[in-house]
Coordinates of N, CA and C in Angstrom, one line a residue:
V1 N 96.7 124.0 14.8 CA 96.7 124.6 16.2 C 96.0 125.9 16.7
V2 N 96.5 127.0 15.7 CA 95.8 128.0 16.6 C 94.3 128.2 16.2
S3 N 93.9 127.8 14.9 CA 92.6 128.0 14.7 C 91.6 127.1 15.9
T4 N 92.2 126.0 16.1 CA 91.2 125.1 16.9 C 91.3 125.8 18.4
Q5 N 92.6 126.2 18.8 CA 92.7 126.8 20.1 C 91.6 127.7 20.5
S6 N 91.6 128.5 19.4 CA 91.0 129.5 19.2 C 89.2 129.7 19.5
T7 N 88.7 128.1 19.5 CA 87.3 127.9 19.7 C 87.3 127.4 21.3
G8 N 88.2 127.9 21.7 CA 88.4 127.0 23.2 C 88.3 125.5 23.4
H9 N 88.8 124.9 22.5 CA 88.9 123.3 23.1 C 90.5 123.0 23.3
R10 N 90.6 122.3 23.9 CA 92.0 121.8 24.3 C 92.7 121.0 23.1
V11 N 93.8 121.2 22.5 CA 94.6 121.3 21.5 C 95.6 120.3 21.5
V12 N 95.9 119.2 21.6 CA 97.0 118.2 21.5 C 97.9 118.5 20.4
A13 N 99.0 118.6 20.0 CA 99.6 118.2 18.9 C 100.4 116.8 18.8
I14 N 100.4 116.1 17.7 CA 101.3 114.9 17.4 C 102.3 115.0 16.3
S15 N 103.6 114.7 17.0 CA 104.4 114.7 15.8 C 105.1 113.3 16.1
S16 N 106.2 113.0 15.0 CA 107.0 111.7 15.5 C 108.0 112.0 16.0
S17 N 108.3 112.9 16.4 CA 109.6 113.5 17.3 C 109.4 114.5 18.1
D18 N 110.3 114.8 19.0 CA 110.3 116.4 19.5 C 110.3 117.2 19.0
R19 N 111.1 117.3 17.5 CA 111.2 119.0 17.1 C 110.5 119.9 17.2
K20 N 109.0 119.7 17.1 CA 108.2 120.6 16.8 C 107.4 120.9 18.2
R21 N 108.1 120.4 19.1 CA 107.3 120.9 20.5 C 107.2 122.2 21.0
A22 N 108.4 123.0 20.7 CA 108.1 124.3 20.9 C 107.4 124.9 20.1
I23 N 107.1 124.7 18.9 CA 106.2 125.4 17.8 C 105.0 125.0 18.1
A24 N 104.6 124.0 18.7 CA 103.3 123.6 19.0 C 102.8 124.4 19.9
K25 N 103.6 124.4 21.2 CA 103.3 125.1 22.1 C 103.0 126.7 22.2
S26 N 104.0 127.2 21.2 CA 103.9 128.5 20.9 C 102.7 129.0 20.2
K27 N 102.1 128.1 19.4 CA 101.0 128.3 18.7 C 99.6 127.9 19.5
G28 N 99.9 127.5 20.7 CA 98.7 127.3 21.7 C 98.4 126.0 21.9
A29 N 99.2 125.0 21.3 CA 99.0 123.7 22.1 C 99.1 123.1 23.4
S30 N 98.0 122.7 24.2 CA 98.5 122.6 25.8 C 99.0 121.1 25.7
G31 N 99.1 120.1 24.5 CA 99.6 118.9 24.8 C 100.4 118.7 23.8
Y32 N 101.3 117.8 24.1 CA 102.2 117.4 22.6 C 102.7 115.8 22.7
V33 N 102.3 115.1 22.1 CA 102.8 114.0 21.6 C 103.6 113.2 20.8
V34 N 104.8 112.7 21.3 CA 105.5 112.3 20.3 C 105.4 110.9 20.0
S35 N 104.8 110.4 18.6 CA 104.0 109.1 18.5 C 104.8 108.1 18.2
S36 N 106.4 108.4 18.6 CA 107.1 107.1 18.3 C 107.8 106.9 19.9
D37 N 107.4 107.5 20.6 CA 107.5 107.3 21.8 C 106.2 106.7 22.8
P38 N 106.3 105.1 23.1 CA 105.1 104.7 24.1 C 104.8 105.6 25.2
D39 N 106.2 105.9 26.0 CA 105.4 106.7 27.1 C 104.8 108.2 26.7
S40 N 105.0 108.6 25.9 CA 104.3 109.7 25.6 C 102.9 109.8 24.9
V41 N 102.7 108.8 24.0 CA 101.6 108.0 23.7 C 100.6 107.9 24.9
A42 N 101.1 107.0 25.9 CA 100.1 106.5 26.8 C 100.0 107.4 27.9
G43 N 100.8 109.1 28.0 CA 100.2 110.0 28.6 C 99.0 110.7 28.0
E44 N 98.6 110.0 26.8 CA 97.3 111.2 26.0 C 96.7 109.9 25.8
A45 N 96.7 108.7 26.2 CA 96.2 107.6 25.7 C 94.3 107.9 26.4
N46 N 93.4 107.4 25.4 CA 91.9 107.5 25.6 C 91.5 109.1 26.0
K47 N 92.0 109.9 25.9 CA 91.8 111.2 26.2 C 91.4 112.4 25.1
L48 N 91.5 111.8 23.7 CA 91.3 112.6 22.6 C 89.9 112.1 21.8
D49 N 89.2 113.5 21.6 CA 87.6 113.1 20.8 C 87.6 113.1 19.5
L50 N 88.9 113.9 19.0 CA 89.0 114.0 17.6 C 90.3 114.2 17.2
I51 N 90.7 113.7 16.3 CA 92.4 113.6 15.6 C 91.9 114.1 14.4
L52 N 92.6 115.2 13.7 CA 92.6 115.5 12.5 C 94.0 115.3 12.0
N53 N 94.1 113.9 11.2 CA 95.5 113.6 10.8 C 96.0 114.3 9.4
T54 N 97.2 114.9 9.7 CA 97.3 115.8 8.3 C 98.6 114.9 7.7
V55 N 99.0 114.0 8.5 CA 100.3 113.3 7.7 C 100.1 112.6 6.7
S56 N 101.2 113.1 5.8 CA 101.2 112.6 4.2 C 102.3 111.8 3.9
A57 N 103.1 110.6 5.0 CA 103.5 109.7 4.8 C 103.2 108.3 5.4
H58 N 103.8 107.5 5.3 CA 103.1 106.1 5.7 C 103.6 106.2 7.9
H59 N 102.6 105.7 8.2 CA 102.5 106.0 9.8 C 102.0 104.7 10.5
D60 N 101.7 104.4 11.6 CA 100.9 103.4 12.2 C 99.9 104.0 12.5
L61 N 98.5 104.0 12.1 CA 97.5 104.3 12.5 C 96.8 103.8 14.1
A62 N 97.4 102.8 14.3 CA 96.9 102.2 15.9 C 97.8 103.2 16.7
T63 N 98.6 103.6 16.7 CA 99.2 104.9 17.6 C 98.3 106.1 17.5
Y64 N 97.1 106.4 16.5 CA 96.6 107.3 16.8 C 95.4 107.0 17.3
I65 N 94.9 105.9 17.0 CA 93.6 104.9 17.7 C 93.7 104.7 19.3
Q66 N 94.9 104.5 19.5 CA 95.1 104.5 21.2 C 94.7 105.7 21.8
L67 N 94.6 107.0 21.3 CA 95.2 108.0 21.6 C 93.1 108.5 22.1
L68 N 92.8 108.1 21.3 CA 91.2 108.5 21.0 C 90.5 107.8 22.4
K69 N 89.1 108.6 22.7 CA 88.4 108.4 23.9 C 87.6 107.4 23.1
T70 N 86.5 106.9 23.9 CA 85.2 105.8 23.3 C 84.5 106.7 22.4
D71 N 84.0 106.5 21.6 CA 83.2 107.2 20.5 C 84.3 108.4 19.9
G72 N 85.3 108.2 19.5 CA 86.3 109.2 19.3 C 86.5 109.2 17.5
H73 N 87.0 110.3 16.9 CA 86.9 110.3 15.5 C 88.3 110.4 15.2
L74 N 88.8 109.8 14.0 CA 90.0 110.2 13.5 C 89.8 110.2 12.3
V75 N 89.9 111.7 11.5 CA 89.7 112.4 10.2 C 90.9 112.3 9.4
Q76 N 90.9 111.5 8.3 CA 92.3 111.6 7.6 C 92.4 112.6 6.7
L77 N 93.5 113.4 6.6 CA 93.3 114.8 6.0 C 94.8 114.7 5.2
G78 N 95.6 113.8 5.8 CA 97.0 113.6 4.6 C 96.5 112.4 3.9
C79 N 97.4 112.2 2.5 CA 97.0 110.8 1.8 C 98.5 110.3 1.3
I80 N 98.1 109.6 1.5 CA 99.1 108.5 0.8 C 98.7 107.3 -0.2
A81 N 99.6 107.0 -1.3 CA 99.2 105.9 -1.9 C 99.0 104.5 -1.3
A82 N 99.7 104.5 -0.7 CA 99.8 102.9 0.1 C 98.7 102.4 1.4
P83 N 98.1 101.4 1.1 CA 97.1 101.1 2.4 C 97.9 101.2 3.6
M84 N 96.6 101.7 4.4 CA 97.0 102.1 5.9 C 96.5 100.7 6.9
Q85 N 96.9 100.2 7.5 CA 96.5 98.9 8.4 C 96.3 99.7 10.1
Y86 N 95.3 98.7 10.5 CA 94.8 98.9 11.8 C 94.0 97.8 12.2
T87 N 94.0 97.1 13.5 CA 93.4 95.9 13.7 C 92.0 96.7 14.2
Q88 N 91.0 95.8 13.6 CA 89.6 96.3 13.8 C 89.1 95.9 14.9
M89 N 89.5 95.1 16.1 CA 89.0 94.9 17.2 C 89.5 96.5 18.0
S90 N 90.6 97.3 17.8 CA 90.6 98.5 18.4 C 89.6 99.4 18.0
I91 N 89.1 99.4 16.7 CA 88.2 100.6 16.7 C 86.6 100.1 16.9
I92 N 86.5 98.7 17.1 CA 85.3 98.2 17.6 C 85.1 98.3 18.9
L93 N 85.8 98.2 19.9 CA 85.8 97.9 21.4 C 85.7 99.4 21.6
K94 N 86.3 100.4 21.3 CA 86.2 101.9 21.7 C 84.9 102.4 20.7
R95 N 84.2 102.0 19.9 CA 83.2 102.7 19.0 C 84.0 103.9 18.3
V96 N 85.2 103.6 17.8 CA 86.0 104.7 17.0 C 85.6 104.7 15.5
S97 N 85.4 105.9 15.0 CA 85.3 106.2 13.5 C 86.7 106.7 13.2
I98 N 86.5 106.3 11.7 CA 87.7 106.5 10.8 C 86.8 107.3 9.7
A99 N 87.3 108.3 9.2 CA 86.8 109.1 8.2 C 87.8 110.1 7.3
G100 N 87.6 110.4 6.1 CA 88.5 111.5 5.4 C 87.9 112.4 4.9
S101 N 88.5 113.2 4.4 CA 88.2 114.5 4.1 C 89.0 115.2 3.0
V102 N 88.7 115.8 2.0 CA 89.8 116.4 0.9 C 89.2 118.0 1.2
I103 N 89.7 118.9 0.8 CA 89.6 120.1 1.1 C 88.2 120.5 0.4
G104 N 87.6 121.3 0.9 CA 86.2 121.8 0.5 C 85.8 122.7 -0.7
G105 N 86.8 123.0 -1.3 CA 86.5 124.1 -2.5 C 86.2 125.3 -2.1
I106 N 85.8 126.6 -3.2 CA 86.1 128.1 -2.7 C 85.2 128.3 -1.7
P107 N 83.8 127.9 -1.6 CA 83.3 128.4 -0.2 C 83.5 127.9 1.0
A108 N 84.1 126.8 1.5 CA 84.3 126.3 2.8 C 85.7 127.0 3.0
T109 N 86.5 127.0 1.8 CA 87.7 127.8 2.1 C 87.8 129.1 2.6
Q110 N 86.6 129.6 2.0 CA 86.3 131.2 2.2 C 85.7 131.2 3.7
E111 N 85.3 129.9 4.3 CA 84.7 129.9 5.4 C 85.8 130.1 6.4
V112 N 86.7 129.1 6.3 CA 87.7 129.2 7.1 C 88.5 130.5 7.3
V113 N 88.9 131.1 6.0 CA 89.5 132.5 6.1 C 88.8 133.4 6.9
D114 N 87.4 133.7 6.9 CA 86.4 134.3 7.1 C 86.7 134.0 8.8
F115 N 86.6 132.8 9.5 CA 87.0 132.1 10.7 C 88.2 133.0 11.2
C116 N 89.4 132.6 10.6 CA 90.6 133.3 10.9 C 90.6 134.8 11.1
F117 N 90.3 135.4 10.1 CA 90.2 136.9 10.4 C 89.3 137.4 11.2
Q118 N 88.2 136.7 11.8 CA 87.6 137.2 13.1 C 88.1 136.7 13.8
H119 N 88.7 135.9 14.3 CA 89.7 135.4 15.4 C 91.2 135.7 15.7
K120 N 91.2 136.7 14.7 CA 92.7 137.2 14.5 C 93.6 136.0 14.6
V121 N 93.6 135.0 14.0 CA 94.2 133.9 13.4 C 94.8 134.5 12.3
Y122 N 96.2 133.9 12.1 CA 97.1 134.6 11.1 C 98.2 133.2 10.6
P123 N 98.3 132.7 9.7 CA 99.4 131.3 9.3 C 100.9 132.4 9.1
D124 N 101.8 131.6 9.5 CA 102.8 132.0 9.3 C 103.3 131.7 7.7
V125 N 103.6 132.6 7.1 CA 103.7 132.2 5.4 C 105.3 133.1 5.0
K126 N 105.7 132.1 4.0 CA 106.6 132.8 3.3 C 106.5 132.6 1.6
I127 N 106.3 133.7 1.4 CA 105.9 133.8 -0.1 C 107.4 133.4 -1.0
V128 N 106.8 132.5 -2.1 CA 108.4 132.3 -2.8 C 107.6 132.1 -4.1
T129 N 108.6 132.2 -5.1 CA 108.7 132.0 -6.7 C 109.1 130.7 -7.1
A130 N 108.6 130.5 -8.2 CA 108.6 129.0 -8.9 C 110.1 128.5 -8.8
G131 N 111.0 129.6 -8.9 CA 112.4 129.4 -8.6 C 113.0 128.8 -7.5
Q132 N 112.1 128.9 -6.9 CA 112.8 128.3 -5.4 C 112.2 127.2 -4.8
L133 N 111.0 126.9 -5.7 CA 110.5 125.4 -5.5 C 111.4 124.4 -5.1
D134 N 112.1 123.8 -5.5 CA 113.2 122.9 -5.2 C 113.4 123.1 -3.9
Q135 N 114.1 124.3 -3.7 CA 114.7 124.6 -2.1 C 113.4 124.2 -1.0
V136 N 112.5 124.9 -1.1 CA 111.6 124.6 -0.4 C 111.1 123.3 -0.3
Y137 N 111.3 122.4 -1.1 CA 110.9 121.3 -1.0 C 111.8 120.4 -0.3
T138 N 113.4 120.5 -0.5 CA 114.4 120.1 0.0 C 114.1 120.5 1.6
E139 N 114.0 121.5 1.8 CA 113.8 122.2 3.4 C 112.5 121.4 3.8
L140 N 111.8 121.0 3.6 CA 110.2 119.9 3.8 C 110.8 118.8 3.9
Q141 N 111.5 118.4 3.0 CA 112.1 116.9 3.4 C 113.0 116.5 4.4
E142 N 113.5 117.7 4.6 CA 114.6 117.5 5.3 C 114.5 117.6 6.7
S143 N 113.9 118.4 7.0 CA 113.1 118.7 8.6 C 111.6 119.3 8.7
N144 N 111.3 120.1 8.0 CA 109.9 120.4 8.2 C 109.5 121.1 9.3
T145 N 110.3 121.7 10.1 CA 110.2 122.1 11.3 C 109.9 123.4 11.6
G146 N 109.8 124.5 10.8 CA 109.5 125.7 10.4 C 107.9 126.3 11.0
A147 N 106.9 125.5 10.6 CA 105.5 125.8 10.7 C 105.5 126.7 10.1
V148 N 106.2 126.9 8.8 CA 105.8 128.0 7.7 C 105.1 127.3 6.7
R149 N 104.0 127.9 6.2 CA 103.3 127.9 4.9 C 104.0 128.8 3.7
Y150 N 104.3 127.7 2.8 CA 104.9 128.6 1.8 C 103.8 128.5 0.6
V151 N 103.6 129.9 0.0 CA 102.5 130.5 -1.0 C 103.3 130.6 -2.2
L152 N 103.0 130.4 -3.1 CA 103.3 130.4 -4.4 C 103.0 131.6 -4.9
D153 N 104.0 132.5 -5.5 CA 103.4 134.2 -5.9 C 103.9 133.7 -7.7
I154 N 102.5 133.3 -8.3 CA 102.7 133.0 -9.8 C 102.9 134.3 -10.5
K155 N 102.5 135.5 -9.9 CA 102.5 136.8 -11.1 C 104.2 136.9 -11.1
R156 N 105.0 137.3 -9.7 CA 106.6 137.2 -9.6 C 107.2 136.1 -10.7
S157 N 106.7 134.6 -10.1 CA 107.5 133.9 -11.0 C 107.4 133.9 -12.6
L158 N 106.4 134.4 -13.0 CA 106.3 134.7 -14.6 C 107.0 136.0 -14.9
Q159 N 107.3 137.2 -13.8 CA 108.0 138.0 -14.3 C 109.5 137.9 -14.2
E160 N 109.8 136.9 -13.6 CA 111.2 136.5 -13.0 C 111.7 135.7 -14.5
Q161 N 110.9 134.7 -15.1 CA 111.4 134.2 -16.4 C 111.4 134.7 -17.8
Q162 N 110.6 136.2 -17.7 CA 110.8 136.9 -18.8 C 112.3 137.5 -18.7

């Protein structure tokens, strides 16, 4: 949210519940959609040019397609093993395209880091060791409301094992 908002674009955060609204707004989102609420979806329907979909759990792509303008783009960044379904007419009539992307490797990652540094965009991180991974996993499964990115400190993890 912060990196996209810093480029001057209108940013709308999308989540399956209202739990992350305050965090999204504090990071610069100008809008918020609760994907499980038809009224919330209707409020942003046909308004978005681009959706970067980071959801890595099964969800209804039709909801996201509704949010896109004609000629909009849905880019899948989150990945699940099960097939995703949508009606073809929903993308044909609006000329919507669905694409996918994976992490771009070291040069692309460095470009993002440089952009963030230039625009003073810093993530909220928590450095953890391997011994804390079970706790982190449990936290993410139970709520995932913190908007914190966990960073594994391998050196400290190895030192703790000795």
